[in-house]
mmCIF file of C-alpha atoms in Angstrom:
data_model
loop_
_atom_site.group_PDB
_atom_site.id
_atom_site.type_symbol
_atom_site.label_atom_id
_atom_site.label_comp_id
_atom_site.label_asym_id
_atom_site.label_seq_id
_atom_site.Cartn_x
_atom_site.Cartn_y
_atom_site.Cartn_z
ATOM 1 C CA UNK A 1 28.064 -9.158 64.834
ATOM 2 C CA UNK A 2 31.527 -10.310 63.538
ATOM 3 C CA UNK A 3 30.312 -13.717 62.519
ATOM 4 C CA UNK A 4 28.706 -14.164 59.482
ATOM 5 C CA UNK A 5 25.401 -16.507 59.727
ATOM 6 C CA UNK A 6 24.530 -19.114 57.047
ATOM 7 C CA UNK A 7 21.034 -19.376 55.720
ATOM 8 C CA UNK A 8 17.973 -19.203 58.032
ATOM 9 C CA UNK A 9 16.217 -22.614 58.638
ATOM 10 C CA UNK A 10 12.962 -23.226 58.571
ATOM 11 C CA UNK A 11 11.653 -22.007 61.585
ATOM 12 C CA UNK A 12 9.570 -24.529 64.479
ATOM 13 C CA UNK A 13 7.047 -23.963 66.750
ATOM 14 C CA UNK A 14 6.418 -20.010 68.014
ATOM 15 C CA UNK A 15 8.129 -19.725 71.183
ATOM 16 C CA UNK A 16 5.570 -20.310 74.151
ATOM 17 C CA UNK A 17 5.165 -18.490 77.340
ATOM 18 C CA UNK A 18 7.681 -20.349 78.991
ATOM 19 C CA UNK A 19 10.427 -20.017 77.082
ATOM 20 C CA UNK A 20 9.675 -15.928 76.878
ATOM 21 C CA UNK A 21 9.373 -15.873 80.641
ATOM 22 C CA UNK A 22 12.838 -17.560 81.028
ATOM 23 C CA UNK A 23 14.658 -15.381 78.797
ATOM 24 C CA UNK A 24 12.963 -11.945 80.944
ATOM 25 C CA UNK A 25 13.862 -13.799 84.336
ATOM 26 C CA UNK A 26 17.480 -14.113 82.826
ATOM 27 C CA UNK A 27 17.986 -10.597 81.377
ATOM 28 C CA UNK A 28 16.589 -9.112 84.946
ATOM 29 C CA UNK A 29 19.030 -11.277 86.909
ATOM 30 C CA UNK A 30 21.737 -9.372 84.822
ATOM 31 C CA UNK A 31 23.520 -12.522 85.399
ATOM 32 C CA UNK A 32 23.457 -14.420 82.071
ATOM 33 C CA UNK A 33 26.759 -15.440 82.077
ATOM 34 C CA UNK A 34 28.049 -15.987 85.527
ATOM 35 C CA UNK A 35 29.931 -19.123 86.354
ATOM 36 C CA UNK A 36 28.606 -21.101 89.178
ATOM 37 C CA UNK A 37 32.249 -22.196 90.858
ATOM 38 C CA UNK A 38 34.376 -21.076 93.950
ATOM 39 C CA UNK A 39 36.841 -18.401 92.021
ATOM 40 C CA UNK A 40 33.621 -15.808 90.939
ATOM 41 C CA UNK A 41 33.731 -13.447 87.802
ATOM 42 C CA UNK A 42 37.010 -13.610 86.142
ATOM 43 C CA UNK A 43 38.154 -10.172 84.348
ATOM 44 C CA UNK A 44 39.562 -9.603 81.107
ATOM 45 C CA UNK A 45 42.550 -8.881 82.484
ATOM 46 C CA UNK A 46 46.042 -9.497 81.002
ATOM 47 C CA UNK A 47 46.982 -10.343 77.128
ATOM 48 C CA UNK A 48 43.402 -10.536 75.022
ATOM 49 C CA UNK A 49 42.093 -13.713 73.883
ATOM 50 C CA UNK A 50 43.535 -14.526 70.233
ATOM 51 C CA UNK A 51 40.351 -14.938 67.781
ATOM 52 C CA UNK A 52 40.099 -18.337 66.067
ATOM 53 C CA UNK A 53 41.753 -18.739 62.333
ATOM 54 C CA UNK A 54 38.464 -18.490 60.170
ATOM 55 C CA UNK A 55 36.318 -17.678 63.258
ATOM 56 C CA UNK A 56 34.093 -15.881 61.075
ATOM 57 C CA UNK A 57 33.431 -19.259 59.590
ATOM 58 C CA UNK A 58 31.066 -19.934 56.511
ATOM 59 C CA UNK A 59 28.031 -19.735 58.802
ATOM 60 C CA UNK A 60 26.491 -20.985 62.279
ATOM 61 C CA UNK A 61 27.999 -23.660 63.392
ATOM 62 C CA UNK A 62 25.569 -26.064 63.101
ATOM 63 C CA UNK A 63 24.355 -24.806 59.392
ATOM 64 C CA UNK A 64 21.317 -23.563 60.996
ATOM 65 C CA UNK A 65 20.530 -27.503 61.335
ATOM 66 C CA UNK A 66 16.803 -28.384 63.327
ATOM 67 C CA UNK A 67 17.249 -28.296 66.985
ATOM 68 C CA UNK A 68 14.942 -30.102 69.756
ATOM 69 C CA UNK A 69 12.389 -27.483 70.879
ATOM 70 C CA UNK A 70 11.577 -29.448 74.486
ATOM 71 C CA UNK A 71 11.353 -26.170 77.496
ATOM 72 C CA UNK A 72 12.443 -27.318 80.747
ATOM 73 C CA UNK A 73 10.070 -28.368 83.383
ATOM 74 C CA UNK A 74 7.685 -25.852 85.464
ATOM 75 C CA UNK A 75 8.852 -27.622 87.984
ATOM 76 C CA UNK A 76 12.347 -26.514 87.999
ATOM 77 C CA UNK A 77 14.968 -26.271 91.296
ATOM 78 C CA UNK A 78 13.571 -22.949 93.875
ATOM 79 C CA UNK A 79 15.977 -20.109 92.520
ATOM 80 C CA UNK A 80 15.850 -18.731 96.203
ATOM 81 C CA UNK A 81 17.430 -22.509 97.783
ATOM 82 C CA UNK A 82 18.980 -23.780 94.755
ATOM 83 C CA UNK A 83 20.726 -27.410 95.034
ATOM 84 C CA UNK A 84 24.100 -28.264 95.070
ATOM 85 C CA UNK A 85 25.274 -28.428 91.469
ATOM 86 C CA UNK A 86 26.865 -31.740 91.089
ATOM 87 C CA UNK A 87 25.903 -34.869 93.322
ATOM 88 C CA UNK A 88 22.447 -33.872 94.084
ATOM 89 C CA UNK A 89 20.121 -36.964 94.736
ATOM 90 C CA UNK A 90 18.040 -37.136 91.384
ATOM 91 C CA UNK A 91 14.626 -36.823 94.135
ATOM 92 C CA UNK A 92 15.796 -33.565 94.963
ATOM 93 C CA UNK A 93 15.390 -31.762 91.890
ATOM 94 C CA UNK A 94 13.573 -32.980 88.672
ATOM 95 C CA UNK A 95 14.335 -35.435 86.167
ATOM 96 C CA UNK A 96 14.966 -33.312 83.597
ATOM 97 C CA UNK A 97 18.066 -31.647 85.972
ATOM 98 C CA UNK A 98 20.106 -34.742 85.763
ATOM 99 C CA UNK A 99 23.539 -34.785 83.015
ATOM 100 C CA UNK A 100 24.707 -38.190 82.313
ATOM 101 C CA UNK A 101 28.051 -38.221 84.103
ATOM 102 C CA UNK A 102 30.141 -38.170 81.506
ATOM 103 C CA UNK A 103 28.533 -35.426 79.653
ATOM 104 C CA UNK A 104 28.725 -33.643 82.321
ATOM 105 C CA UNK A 105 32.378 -34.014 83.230
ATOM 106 C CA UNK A 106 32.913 -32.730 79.595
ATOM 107 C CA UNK A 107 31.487 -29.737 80.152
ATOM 108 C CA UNK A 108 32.905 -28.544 83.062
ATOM 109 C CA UNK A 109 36.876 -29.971 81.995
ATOM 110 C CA UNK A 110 35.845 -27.480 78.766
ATOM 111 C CA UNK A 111 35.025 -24.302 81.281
ATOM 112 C CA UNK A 112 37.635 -25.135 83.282
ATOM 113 C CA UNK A 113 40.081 -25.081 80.371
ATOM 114 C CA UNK A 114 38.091 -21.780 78.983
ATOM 115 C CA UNK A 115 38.570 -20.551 82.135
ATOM 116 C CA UNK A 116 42.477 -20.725 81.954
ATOM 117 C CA UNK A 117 43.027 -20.000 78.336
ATOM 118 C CA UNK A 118 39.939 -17.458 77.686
ATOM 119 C CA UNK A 119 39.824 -15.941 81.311
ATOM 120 C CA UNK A 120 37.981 -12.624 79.578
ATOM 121 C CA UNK A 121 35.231 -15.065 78.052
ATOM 122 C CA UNK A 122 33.403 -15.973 81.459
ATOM 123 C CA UNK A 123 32.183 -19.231 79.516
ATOM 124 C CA UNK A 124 30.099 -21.268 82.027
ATOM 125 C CA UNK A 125 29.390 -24.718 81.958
ATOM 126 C CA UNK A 126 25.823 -24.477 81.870
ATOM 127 C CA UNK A 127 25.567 -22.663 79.036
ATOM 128 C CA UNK A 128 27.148 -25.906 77.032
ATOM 129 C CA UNK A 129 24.722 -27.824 78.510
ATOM 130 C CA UNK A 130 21.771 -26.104 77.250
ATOM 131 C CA UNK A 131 23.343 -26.182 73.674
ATOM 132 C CA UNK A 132 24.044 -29.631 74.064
ATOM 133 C CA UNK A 133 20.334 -30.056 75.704
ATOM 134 C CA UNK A 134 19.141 -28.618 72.707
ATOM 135 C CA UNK A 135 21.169 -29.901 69.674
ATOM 136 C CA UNK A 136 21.182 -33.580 70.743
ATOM 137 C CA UNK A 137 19.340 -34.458 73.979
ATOM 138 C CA UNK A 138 22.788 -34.715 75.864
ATOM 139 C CA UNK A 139 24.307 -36.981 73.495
ATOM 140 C CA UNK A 140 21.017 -39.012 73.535
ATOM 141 C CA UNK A 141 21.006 -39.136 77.159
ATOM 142 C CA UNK A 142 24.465 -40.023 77.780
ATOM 143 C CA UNK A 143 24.953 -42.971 75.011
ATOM 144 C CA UNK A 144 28.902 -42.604 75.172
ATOM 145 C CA UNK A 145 31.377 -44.791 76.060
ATOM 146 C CA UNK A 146 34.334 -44.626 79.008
ATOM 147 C CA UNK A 147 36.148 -42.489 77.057
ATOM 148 C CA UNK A 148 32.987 -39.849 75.536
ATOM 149 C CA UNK A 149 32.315 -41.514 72.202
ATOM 150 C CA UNK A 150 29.030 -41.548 71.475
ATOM 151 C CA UNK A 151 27.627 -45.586 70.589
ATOM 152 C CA UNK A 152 27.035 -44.540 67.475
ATOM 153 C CA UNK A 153 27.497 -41.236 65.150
ATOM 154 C CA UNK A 154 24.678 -38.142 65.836
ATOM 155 C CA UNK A 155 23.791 -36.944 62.501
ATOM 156 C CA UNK A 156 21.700 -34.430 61.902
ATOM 157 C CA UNK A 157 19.338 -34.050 58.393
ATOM 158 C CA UNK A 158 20.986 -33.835 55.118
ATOM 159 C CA UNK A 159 21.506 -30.598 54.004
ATOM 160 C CA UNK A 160 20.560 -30.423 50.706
ATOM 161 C CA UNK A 161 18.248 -27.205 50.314
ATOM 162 C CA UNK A 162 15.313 -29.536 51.201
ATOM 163 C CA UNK A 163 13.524 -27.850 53.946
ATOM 164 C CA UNK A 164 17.020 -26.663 55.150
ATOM 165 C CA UNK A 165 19.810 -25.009 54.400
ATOM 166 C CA UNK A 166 22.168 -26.296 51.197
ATOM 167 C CA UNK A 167 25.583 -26.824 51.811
ATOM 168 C CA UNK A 168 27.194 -29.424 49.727
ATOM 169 C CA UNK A 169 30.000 -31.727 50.963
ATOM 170 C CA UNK A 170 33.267 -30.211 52.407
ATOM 171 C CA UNK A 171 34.556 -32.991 54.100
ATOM 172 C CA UNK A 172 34.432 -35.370 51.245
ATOM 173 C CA UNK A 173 32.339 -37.579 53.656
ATOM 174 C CA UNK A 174 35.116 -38.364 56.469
ATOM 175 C CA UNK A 175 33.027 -37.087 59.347
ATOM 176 C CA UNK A 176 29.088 -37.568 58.391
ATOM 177 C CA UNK A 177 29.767 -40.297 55.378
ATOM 178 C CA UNK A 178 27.872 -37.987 52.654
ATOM 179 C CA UNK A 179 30.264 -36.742 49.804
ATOM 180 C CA UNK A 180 27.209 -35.208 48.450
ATOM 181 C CA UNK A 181 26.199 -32.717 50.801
ATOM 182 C CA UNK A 182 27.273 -31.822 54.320
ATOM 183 C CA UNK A 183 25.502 -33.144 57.804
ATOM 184 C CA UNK A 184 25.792 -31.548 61.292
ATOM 185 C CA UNK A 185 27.393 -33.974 63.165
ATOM 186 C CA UNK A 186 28.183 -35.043 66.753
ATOM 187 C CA UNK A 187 26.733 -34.243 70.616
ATOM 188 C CA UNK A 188 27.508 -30.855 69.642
ATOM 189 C CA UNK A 189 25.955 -30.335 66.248
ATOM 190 C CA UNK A 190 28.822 -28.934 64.180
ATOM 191 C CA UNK A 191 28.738 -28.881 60.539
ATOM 192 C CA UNK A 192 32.115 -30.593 58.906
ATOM 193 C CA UNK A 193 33.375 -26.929 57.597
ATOM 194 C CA UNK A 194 33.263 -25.260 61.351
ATOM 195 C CA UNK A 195 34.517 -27.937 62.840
ATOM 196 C CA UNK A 196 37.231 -28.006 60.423
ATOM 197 C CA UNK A 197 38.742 -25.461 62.219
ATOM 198 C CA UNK A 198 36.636 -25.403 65.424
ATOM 199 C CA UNK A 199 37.682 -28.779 65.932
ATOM 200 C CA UNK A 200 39.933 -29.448 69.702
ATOM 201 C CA UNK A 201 41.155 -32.601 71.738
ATOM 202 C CA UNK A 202 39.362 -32.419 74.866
ATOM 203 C CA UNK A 203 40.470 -35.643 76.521
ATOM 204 C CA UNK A 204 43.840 -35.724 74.766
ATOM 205 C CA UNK A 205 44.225 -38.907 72.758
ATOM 206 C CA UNK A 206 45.430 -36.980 70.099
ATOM 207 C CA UNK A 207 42.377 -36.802 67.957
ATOM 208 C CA UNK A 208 39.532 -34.021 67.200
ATOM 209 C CA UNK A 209 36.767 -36.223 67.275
ATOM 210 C CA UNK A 210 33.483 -34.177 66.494
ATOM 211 C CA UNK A 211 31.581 -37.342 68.020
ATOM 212 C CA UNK A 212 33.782 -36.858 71.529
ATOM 213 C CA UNK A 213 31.648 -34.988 73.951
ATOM 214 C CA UNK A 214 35.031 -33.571 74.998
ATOM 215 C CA UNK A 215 36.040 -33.021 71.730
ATOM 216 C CA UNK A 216 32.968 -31.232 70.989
ATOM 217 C CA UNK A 217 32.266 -29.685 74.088
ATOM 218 C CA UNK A 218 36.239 -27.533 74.302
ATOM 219 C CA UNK A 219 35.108 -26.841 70.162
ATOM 220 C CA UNK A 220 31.977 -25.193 71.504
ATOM 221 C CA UNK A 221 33.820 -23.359 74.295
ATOM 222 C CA UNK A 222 36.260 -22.115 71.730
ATOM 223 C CA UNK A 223 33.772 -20.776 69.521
ATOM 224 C CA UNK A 224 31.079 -19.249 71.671
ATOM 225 C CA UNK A 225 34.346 -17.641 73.531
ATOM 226 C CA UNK A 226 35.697 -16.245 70.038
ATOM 227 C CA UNK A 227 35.505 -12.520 68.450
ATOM 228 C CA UNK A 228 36.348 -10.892 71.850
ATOM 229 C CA UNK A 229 33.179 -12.014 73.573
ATOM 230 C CA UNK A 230 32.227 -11.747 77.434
ATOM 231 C CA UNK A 231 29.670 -14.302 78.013
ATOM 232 C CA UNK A 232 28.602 -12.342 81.126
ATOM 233 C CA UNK A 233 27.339 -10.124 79.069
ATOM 234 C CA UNK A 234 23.795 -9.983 78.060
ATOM 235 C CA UNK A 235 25.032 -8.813 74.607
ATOM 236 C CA UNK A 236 27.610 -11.225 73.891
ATOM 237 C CA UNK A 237 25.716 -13.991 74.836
ATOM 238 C CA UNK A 238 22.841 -13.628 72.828
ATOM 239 C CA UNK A 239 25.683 -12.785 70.075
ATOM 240 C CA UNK A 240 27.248 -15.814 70.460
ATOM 241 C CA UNK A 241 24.177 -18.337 70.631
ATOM 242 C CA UNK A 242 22.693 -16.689 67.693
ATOM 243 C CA UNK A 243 26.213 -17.388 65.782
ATOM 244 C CA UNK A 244 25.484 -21.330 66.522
ATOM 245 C CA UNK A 245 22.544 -20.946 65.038
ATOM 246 C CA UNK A 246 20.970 -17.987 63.492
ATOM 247 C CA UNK A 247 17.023 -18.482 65.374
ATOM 248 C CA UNK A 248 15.490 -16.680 67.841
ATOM 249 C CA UNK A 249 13.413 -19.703 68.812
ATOM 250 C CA UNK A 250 16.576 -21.190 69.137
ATOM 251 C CA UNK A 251 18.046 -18.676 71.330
ATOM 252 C CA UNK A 252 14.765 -18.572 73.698
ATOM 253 C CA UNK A 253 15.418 -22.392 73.920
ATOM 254 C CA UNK A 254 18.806 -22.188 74.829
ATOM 255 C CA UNK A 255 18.316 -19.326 77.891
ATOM 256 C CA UNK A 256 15.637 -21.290 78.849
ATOM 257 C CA UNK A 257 18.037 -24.332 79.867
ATOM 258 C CA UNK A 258 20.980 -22.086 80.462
ATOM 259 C CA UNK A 259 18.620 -20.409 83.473
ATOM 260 C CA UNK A 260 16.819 -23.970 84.424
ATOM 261 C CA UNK A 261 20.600 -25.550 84.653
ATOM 262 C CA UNK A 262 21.649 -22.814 87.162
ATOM 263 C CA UNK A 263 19.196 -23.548 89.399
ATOM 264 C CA UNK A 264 20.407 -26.653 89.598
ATOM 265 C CA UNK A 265 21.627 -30.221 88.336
ATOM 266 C CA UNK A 266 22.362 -33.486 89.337
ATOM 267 C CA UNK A 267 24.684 -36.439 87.746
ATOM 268 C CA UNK A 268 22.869 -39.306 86.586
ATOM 269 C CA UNK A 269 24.286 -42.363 84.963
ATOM 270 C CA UNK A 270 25.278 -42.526 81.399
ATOM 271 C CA UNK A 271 22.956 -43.765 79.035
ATOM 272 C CA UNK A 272 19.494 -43.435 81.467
ATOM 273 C CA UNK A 273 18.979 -39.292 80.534
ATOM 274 C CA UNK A 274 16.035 -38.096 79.302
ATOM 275 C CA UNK A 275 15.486 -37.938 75.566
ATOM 276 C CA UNK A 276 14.250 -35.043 73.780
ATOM 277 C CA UNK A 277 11.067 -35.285 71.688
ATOM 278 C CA UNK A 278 9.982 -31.844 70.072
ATOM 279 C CA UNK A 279 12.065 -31.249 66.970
ATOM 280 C CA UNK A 280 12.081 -27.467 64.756
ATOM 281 C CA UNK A 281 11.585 -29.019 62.093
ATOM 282 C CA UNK A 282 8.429 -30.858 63.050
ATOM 283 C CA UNK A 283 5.618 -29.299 61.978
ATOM 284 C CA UNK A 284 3.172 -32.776 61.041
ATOM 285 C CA UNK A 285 3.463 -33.812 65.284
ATOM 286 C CA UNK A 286 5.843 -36.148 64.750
ATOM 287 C CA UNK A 287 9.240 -36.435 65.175
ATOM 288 C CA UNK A 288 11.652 -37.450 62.757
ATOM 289 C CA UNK A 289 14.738 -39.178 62.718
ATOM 290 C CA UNK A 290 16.938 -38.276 59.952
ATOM 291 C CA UNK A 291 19.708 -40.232 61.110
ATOM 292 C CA UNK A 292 18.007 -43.784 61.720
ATOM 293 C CA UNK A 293 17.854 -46.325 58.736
ATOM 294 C CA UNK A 294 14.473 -47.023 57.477
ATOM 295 C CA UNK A 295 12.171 -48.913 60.046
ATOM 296 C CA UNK A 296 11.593 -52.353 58.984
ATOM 297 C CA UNK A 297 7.803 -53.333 58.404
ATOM 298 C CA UNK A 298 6.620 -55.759 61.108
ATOM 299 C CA UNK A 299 6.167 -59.583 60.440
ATOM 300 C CA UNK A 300 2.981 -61.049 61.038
ATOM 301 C CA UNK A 301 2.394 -62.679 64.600
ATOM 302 C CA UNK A 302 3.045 -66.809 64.319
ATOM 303 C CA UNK A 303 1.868 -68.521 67.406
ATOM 304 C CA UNK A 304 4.526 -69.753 69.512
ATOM 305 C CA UNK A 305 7.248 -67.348 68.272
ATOM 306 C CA UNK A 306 8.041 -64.019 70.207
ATOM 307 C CA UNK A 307 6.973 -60.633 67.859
ATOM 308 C CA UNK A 308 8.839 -58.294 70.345
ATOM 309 C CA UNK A 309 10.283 -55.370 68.484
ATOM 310 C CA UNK A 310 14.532 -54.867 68.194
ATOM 311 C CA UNK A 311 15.453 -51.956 70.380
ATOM 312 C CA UNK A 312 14.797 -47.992 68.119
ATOM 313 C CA UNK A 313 18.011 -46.482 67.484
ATOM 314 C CA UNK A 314 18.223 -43.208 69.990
ATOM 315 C CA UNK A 315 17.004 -39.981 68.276
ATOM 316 C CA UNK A 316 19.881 -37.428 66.549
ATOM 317 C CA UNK A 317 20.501 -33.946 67.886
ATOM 318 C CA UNK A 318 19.643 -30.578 65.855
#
């Protein structure tokens, strides 16, 4: 593999049945990476795909930061009748099958875009939305605004050697405020370095935002489509999840979406999706929040004045 993967995290939970049986269903579909859109397969053909300046990068893109562990539903769409892929009524398929709107818009403007400039790359749009299933919950369920800023930065753990990898500050704290060390940061989960160069405009104000889903979502495009790669290839898939980050739990999680989004999805408002719960590295049963200040200790009940708690900050992605 041409990329060169930072340090191994500490690893979550074993990967269950589930997640096993996913990835065997995929690999005997021999259809890992095939887009789900009118045009079919696209070919290599033509002038190859120019590699990314410093796509070898310093590591995974993501540092090898914790990732949410949730499998998708039993339930999931029948493979054999699948639904429509966009606009499906959310009582047609399960809950966990809807994309906030937005989010979902990003990913398939980033494919579509892959699909122009990386033709030989196959990138489909489901395969972002695993990765962004995985590293942040869909931008916490679709907390973004009209233009795909999240409501408030996604920051993953500090990563100071402390139960995860070291890397200290690159970015001099302009994207995850830490001039110490670094922070994965974003819907997308990239650490400051890789998206240093990673980093694209994906809605075209002019800015590589890192907390833009379409910022982050064209970045991810870019670099799971770099080093020659044909996503539509068992090989090169696995390749390039494992260069986002270097797990195999992690890649059993992500094939696990990647086939439970093909069967189909649904758009759901932004801000109502389903958040995440299970984190790698959450081995006590509970689930941390790296990102959220310090909760504050409850007052004691006075009669006649409300005690209802201020509304928990949304969880951070991987």
């Amino acid at each position: 593999m041409a990329a060169h993967f930072g340090r191994r995290l500490y690893k979550g939970a074993a990967t269950t049945a589930v997640a096993a049986a996913a990835v065997a269903a995929l690999t005997a579909s021999q259809a890992p990476g095939v887009t789900v859109d009118d045009q079919g397969r696209q070919t290599a053909t033509g002038a190859a795909p120019t590699p990314d300046v410093n796509a070898d990068g310093d590591g995974a893109a993501t540092g090898n930061s914790p990732y949410y562990t949730d499998l998708p539903p039993l339930n999931s769409p029948d493979p054999a009748n699948p639904a429509p892929t966009v606009g499906t009524p959310a009582s047609r398929t399960p809950a966990e099958a809807g994309i906030p709107a937005t989010v979902l818009d990003a990913y398939r403007k980033a494919e579509a875009e892959l699909r122009d400039t990386r033709p030989g790359c196959n990138l489909p749009w489901q395969l972002l939305a695993a990765i962004g299933k995985v590293e942040s919950g869909q931008a916490r369920g679709g907390r973004v605004d009209e233009n795909g800023t999240t409501l408030s930065p996604i920051l993953g753990p500090v990563l100071n050697g402390s139960g995860f990898a070291h890397i200290s500050d690159t970015d001099h704290g302009a994207y995850d405020g830490d001039t110490t060390y670094d922070r994965a940061i974003g819907p997308m989960q990239f650490i400051p370095s890789t998206w240093a160069w990673a980093g694209r405009d994906g809605n075209g104000d002019g800015k590589k935002d890192p907390n833009n889903v379409y910022d982050a979502a064209l970045a991810a495009g870019h670099y799971l489509c770099r080093n020659g790669w044909d996503l539509s290839d068992d090989g090169d898939l696995r390749s390039a999840i494992l260069s986002y980050n270097n797990s195999q739990d992690y890649l059993n999680t992500v094939l696990s979406w990647l086939e439970y989004y093909r069967k189909g999805t649904h758009s759901i408002p932004d801000g109502t999706g389903t958040l995440p719960s299970g984190r790698s590295d959450d081995s006590t049963g509970t689930h941390p929040e790296p990102s959220s200040p310090p909760k504050a200790t409850p007052k004691p009940h006075k009669p006649g004045k409300s005690n209802k708690p201020s509304e928990e900050p949304g969880k951070p992605g991987g």
